[in-house]
């Protein structure tokens, strides 16, 4: 209705299939998830973007319960088995990038607000993430 090219749904938002049925063809749909099971369901329902987290402790996500940890990423299907882009979020700092890089077969990347926002050189941070 707004003429947007896409929408991002909260984990407890409208069901993705209902959005797909009502949205014009080509509308990108993203979904936030808070467990591997929710992420898998969003992938199966053909979300274009899936955000899973919080992976690590972060002040902005305490209401979602304890962090999922990287174990939750092991449970995700391989990227080649579906068309969704999957991003890990929550408590991601530079010290954790290498740890997350080993899940490159499961996730497309990371969403990290504070990592970039608080960096002395945000461009350098983004370049380092891109090399992982």
PDB file of C-alpha atoms in Angstrom:
ATOM      1  CA  UNK A   1       0.000   0.000   0.000  1.00  0.00           C
ATOM      2  CA  UNK A   2       2.946   2.344   0.671  1.00  0.00           C
ATOM      3  CA  UNK A   3       4.622   1.604  -2.628  1.00  0.00           C
ATOM      4  CA  UNK A   4       7.733   0.289  -0.871  1.00  0.00           C
ATOM      5  CA  UNK A   5      10.031  -2.234  -2.531  1.00  0.00           C
ATOM      6  CA  UNK A   6      10.086  -4.361   0.577  1.00  0.00           C
ATOM      7  CA  UNK A   7       9.120  -4.875   4.174  1.00  0.00           C
ATOM      8  CA  UNK A   8      10.856  -6.293   7.229  1.00  0.00           C
ATOM      9  CA  UNK A   9       8.649  -8.205   9.662  1.00  0.00           C
ATOM     10  CA  UNK A  10       9.229  -8.669  13.386  1.00  0.00           C
ATOM     11  CA  UNK A  11       9.313 -12.260  14.641  1.00  0.00           C
ATOM     12  CA  UNK A  12       5.800 -11.851  16.030  1.00  0.00           C
ATOM     13  CA  UNK A  13       4.510  -9.916  13.010  1.00  0.00           C
ATOM     14  CA  UNK A  14       2.071 -10.841  10.284  1.00  0.00           C
ATOM     15  CA  UNK A  15       2.664 -14.289   8.773  1.00  0.00           C
ATOM     16  CA  UNK A  16       5.040 -14.195   5.825  1.00  0.00           C
ATOM     17  CA  UNK A  17       2.708 -16.194   3.518  1.00  0.00           C
ATOM     18  CA  UNK A  18      -0.015 -13.608   4.129  1.00  0.00           C
ATOM     19  CA  UNK A  19       2.359 -10.782   3.198  1.00  0.00           C
ATOM     20  CA  UNK A  20       3.459 -12.627   0.053  1.00  0.00           C
ATOM     21  CA  UNK A  21      -0.180 -13.115  -1.005  1.00  0.00           C
ATOM     22  CA  UNK A  22      -0.985  -9.418  -0.573  1.00  0.00           C
ATOM     23  CA  UNK A  23       2.223  -7.813  -1.833  1.00  0.00           C
ATOM     24  CA  UNK A  24       3.001  -7.075  -5.460  1.00  0.00           C
ATOM     25  CA  UNK A  25       5.305  -9.515  -7.223  1.00  0.00           C
ATOM     26  CA  UNK A  26       8.940  -8.714  -6.549  1.00  0.00           C
ATOM     27  CA  UNK A  27       8.377  -7.236  -3.094  1.00  0.00           C
ATOM     28  CA  UNK A  28      11.299  -8.222  -0.866  1.00  0.00           C
ATOM     29  CA  UNK A  29      10.312  -9.588   2.528  1.00  0.00           C
ATOM     30  CA  UNK A  30      12.646  -9.762   5.506  1.00  0.00           C
ATOM     31  CA  UNK A  31      11.935 -11.454   8.823  1.00  0.00           C
ATOM     32  CA  UNK A  32      13.571 -11.103  12.241  1.00  0.00           C
ATOM     33  CA  UNK A  33      13.950 -14.392  14.091  1.00  0.00           C
ATOM     34  CA  UNK A  34      15.061 -15.349  17.593  1.00  0.00           C
ATOM     35  CA  UNK A  35      15.860 -19.043  17.189  1.00  0.00           C
ATOM     36  CA  UNK A  36      17.183 -21.420  14.575  1.00  0.00           C
ATOM     37  CA  UNK A  37      13.692 -22.948  14.269  1.00  0.00           C
ATOM     38  CA  UNK A  38      12.156 -19.533  13.504  1.00  0.00           C
ATOM     39  CA  UNK A  39      14.909 -18.804  10.973  1.00  0.00           C
ATOM     40  CA  UNK A  40      14.396 -22.161   9.268  1.00  0.00           C
ATOM     41  CA  UNK A  41      10.649 -21.532   9.074  1.00  0.00           C
ATOM     42  CA  UNK A  42      11.245 -18.099   7.507  1.00  0.00           C
ATOM     43  CA  UNK A  43      13.621 -19.674   4.978  1.00  0.00           C
ATOM     44  CA  UNK A  44      11.063 -22.386   4.165  1.00  0.00           C
ATOM     45  CA  UNK A  45       8.392 -19.704   3.724  1.00  0.00           C
ATOM     46  CA  UNK A  46      10.727 -18.044   1.206  1.00  0.00           C
ATOM     47  CA  UNK A  47      11.762 -14.912   3.057  1.00  0.00           C
ATOM     48  CA  UNK A  48      14.251 -12.907   1.037  1.00  0.00           C
ATOM     49  CA  UNK A  49      16.157 -11.812   4.148  1.00  0.00           C
ATOM     50  CA  UNK A  50      16.333 -13.548   7.528  1.00  0.00           C
ATOM     51  CA  UNK A  51      17.950 -11.933  10.557  1.00  0.00           C
ATOM     52  CA  UNK A  52      18.745 -14.305  13.431  1.00  0.00           C
ATOM     53  CA  UNK A  53      19.750 -13.196  16.896  1.00  0.00           C
ATOM     54  CA  UNK A  54      20.830 -12.104  19.286  1.00  0.00           C
ATOM     55  CA  UNK A  55      23.827 -14.342  18.786  1.00  0.00           C
ATOM     56  CA  UNK A  56      25.838 -12.690  21.589  1.00  0.00           C
ATOM     57  CA  UNK A  57      24.893 -10.562  24.589  1.00  0.00           C
ATOM     58  CA  UNK A  58      23.881  -7.036  23.617  1.00  0.00           C
ATOM     59  CA  UNK A  59      22.099  -4.315  25.612  1.00  0.00           C
ATOM     60  CA  UNK A  60      19.467  -3.674  22.944  1.00  0.00           C
ATOM     61  CA  UNK A  61      18.248  -7.288  22.763  1.00  0.00           C
ATOM     62  CA  UNK A  62      17.919  -8.347  26.415  1.00  0.00           C
ATOM     63  CA  UNK A  63      14.124  -8.548  26.101  1.00  0.00           C
ATOM     64  CA  UNK A  64      14.528 -11.478  23.685  1.00  0.00           C
ATOM     65  CA  UNK A  65      16.116 -13.682  26.323  1.00  0.00           C
ATOM     66  CA  UNK A  66      19.600 -15.115  26.567  1.00  0.00           C
ATOM     67  CA  UNK A  67      21.846 -14.959  23.501  1.00  0.00           C
ATOM     68  CA  UNK A  68      21.512 -17.855  21.071  1.00  0.00           C
ATOM     69  CA  UNK A  69      25.236 -18.424  20.648  1.00  0.00           C
ATOM     70  CA  UNK A  70      26.905 -19.638  17.492  1.00  0.00           C
ATOM     71  CA  UNK A  71      25.441 -23.122  18.007  1.00  0.00           C
ATOM     72  CA  UNK A  72      22.175 -21.796  16.558  1.00  0.00           C
ATOM     73  CA  UNK A  73      23.976 -20.994  13.294  1.00  0.00           C
ATOM     74  CA  UNK A  74      25.101 -24.618  12.945  1.00  0.00           C
ATOM     75  CA  UNK A  75      21.450 -25.637  12.733  1.00  0.00           C
ATOM     76  CA  UNK A  76      20.697 -23.429   9.720  1.00  0.00           C
ATOM     77  CA  UNK A  77      20.524 -24.987   6.254  1.00  0.00           C
ATOM     78  CA  UNK A  78      23.444 -24.369   3.882  1.00  0.00           C
ATOM     79  CA  UNK A  79      23.162 -21.172   1.843  1.00  0.00           C
ATOM     80  CA  UNK A  80      23.133 -23.117  -1.419  1.00  0.00           C
ATOM     81  CA  UNK A  81      19.964 -24.957  -0.363  1.00  0.00           C
ATOM     82  CA  UNK A  82      17.715 -21.859  -0.423  1.00  0.00           C
ATOM     83  CA  UNK A  83      17.443 -18.335  -1.792  1.00  0.00           C
ATOM     84  CA  UNK A  84      17.362 -16.322   1.449  1.00  0.00           C
ATOM     85  CA  UNK A  85      20.088 -14.024   2.677  1.00  0.00           C
ATOM     86  CA  UNK A  86      20.676 -14.828   6.354  1.00  0.00           C
ATOM     87  CA  UNK A  87      22.352 -12.349   8.695  1.00  0.00           C
ATOM     88  CA  UNK A  88      23.529 -12.896  12.279  1.00  0.00           C
ATOM     89  CA  UNK A  89      22.840  -9.996  14.650  1.00  0.00           C
ATOM     90  CA  UNK A  90      23.413  -9.108  18.272  1.00  0.00           C
ATOM     91  CA  UNK A  91      26.574  -8.305  20.183  1.00  0.00           C
ATOM     92  CA  UNK A  92      28.827  -8.605  17.162  1.00  0.00           C
ATOM     93  CA  UNK A  93      32.167  -6.887  17.565  1.00  0.00           C
ATOM     94  CA  UNK A  94      35.464  -7.264  15.722  1.00  0.00           C
ATOM     95  CA  UNK A  95      36.715  -9.909  18.136  1.00  0.00           C
ATOM     96  CA  UNK A  96      33.848 -12.171  17.053  1.00  0.00           C
ATOM     97  CA  UNK A  97      34.097 -11.742  13.289  1.00  0.00           C
ATOM     98  CA  UNK A  98      36.536 -14.622  12.794  1.00  0.00           C
ATOM     99  CA  UNK A  99      34.308 -16.917  14.858  1.00  0.00           C
ATOM    100  CA  UNK A 100      31.320 -15.989  12.699  1.00  0.00           C
ATOM    101  CA  UNK A 101      33.308 -16.363   9.474  1.00  0.00           C
ATOM    102  CA  UNK A 102      33.349 -20.134   9.935  1.00  0.00           C
ATOM    103  CA  UNK A 103      29.582 -20.053   9.361  1.00  0.00           C
ATOM    104  CA  UNK A 104      29.946 -18.518   5.909  1.00  0.00           C
ATOM    105  CA  UNK A 105      28.292 -21.607   4.470  1.00  0.00           C
ATOM    106  CA  UNK A 106      25.189 -20.827   6.610  1.00  0.00           C
ATOM    107  CA  UNK A 107      25.002 -17.017   6.825  1.00  0.00           C
ATOM    108  CA  UNK A 108      25.381 -14.295   4.220  1.00  0.00           C
ATOM    109  CA  UNK A 109      26.876 -11.862   6.689  1.00  0.00           C
ATOM    110  CA  UNK A 110      26.333  -9.924   9.876  1.00  0.00           C
ATOM    111  CA  UNK A 111      24.240  -6.969  10.944  1.00  0.00           C
ATOM    112  CA  UNK A 112      26.252  -4.959  13.426  1.00  0.00           C
ATOM    113  CA  UNK A 113      25.106  -1.475  14.355  1.00  0.00           C
ATOM    114  CA  UNK A 114      27.471  -0.683  17.234  1.00  0.00           C
ATOM    115  CA  UNK A 115      30.453  -2.285  15.480  1.00  0.00           C
ATOM    116  CA  UNK A 116      30.300   0.380  12.787  1.00  0.00           C
ATOM    117  CA  UNK A 117      28.638   3.160  14.746  1.00  0.00           C
ATOM    118  CA  UNK A 118      31.323   3.248  17.445  1.00  0.00           C
ATOM    119  CA  UNK A 119      34.301   2.640  15.177  1.00  0.00           C
ATOM    120  CA  UNK A 120      36.971   5.314  14.838  1.00  0.00           C
ATOM    121  CA  UNK A 121      37.157   4.396  11.138  1.00  0.00           C
ATOM    122  CA  UNK A 122      33.814   2.872  10.011  1.00  0.00           C
ATOM    123  CA  UNK A 123      35.037   2.405   6.423  1.00  0.00           C
ATOM    124  CA  UNK A 124      37.972   0.274   7.613  1.00  0.00           C
ATOM    125  CA  UNK A 125      35.621  -1.874   9.713  1.00  0.00           C
ATOM    126  CA  UNK A 126      33.314  -2.482   6.761  1.00  0.00           C
ATOM    127  CA  UNK A 127      36.295  -3.353   4.560  1.00  0.00           C
ATOM    128  CA  UNK A 128      37.535  -5.885   7.134  1.00  0.00           C
ATOM    129  CA  UNK A 129      34.072  -7.470   7.322  1.00  0.00           C
ATOM    130  CA  UNK A 130      34.010  -7.730   3.535  1.00  0.00           C
ATOM    131  CA  UNK A 131      37.285  -9.665   3.501  1.00  0.00           C
ATOM    132  CA  UNK A 132      35.995 -12.384   5.828  1.00  0.00           C
TER     133      UNK A 132
END
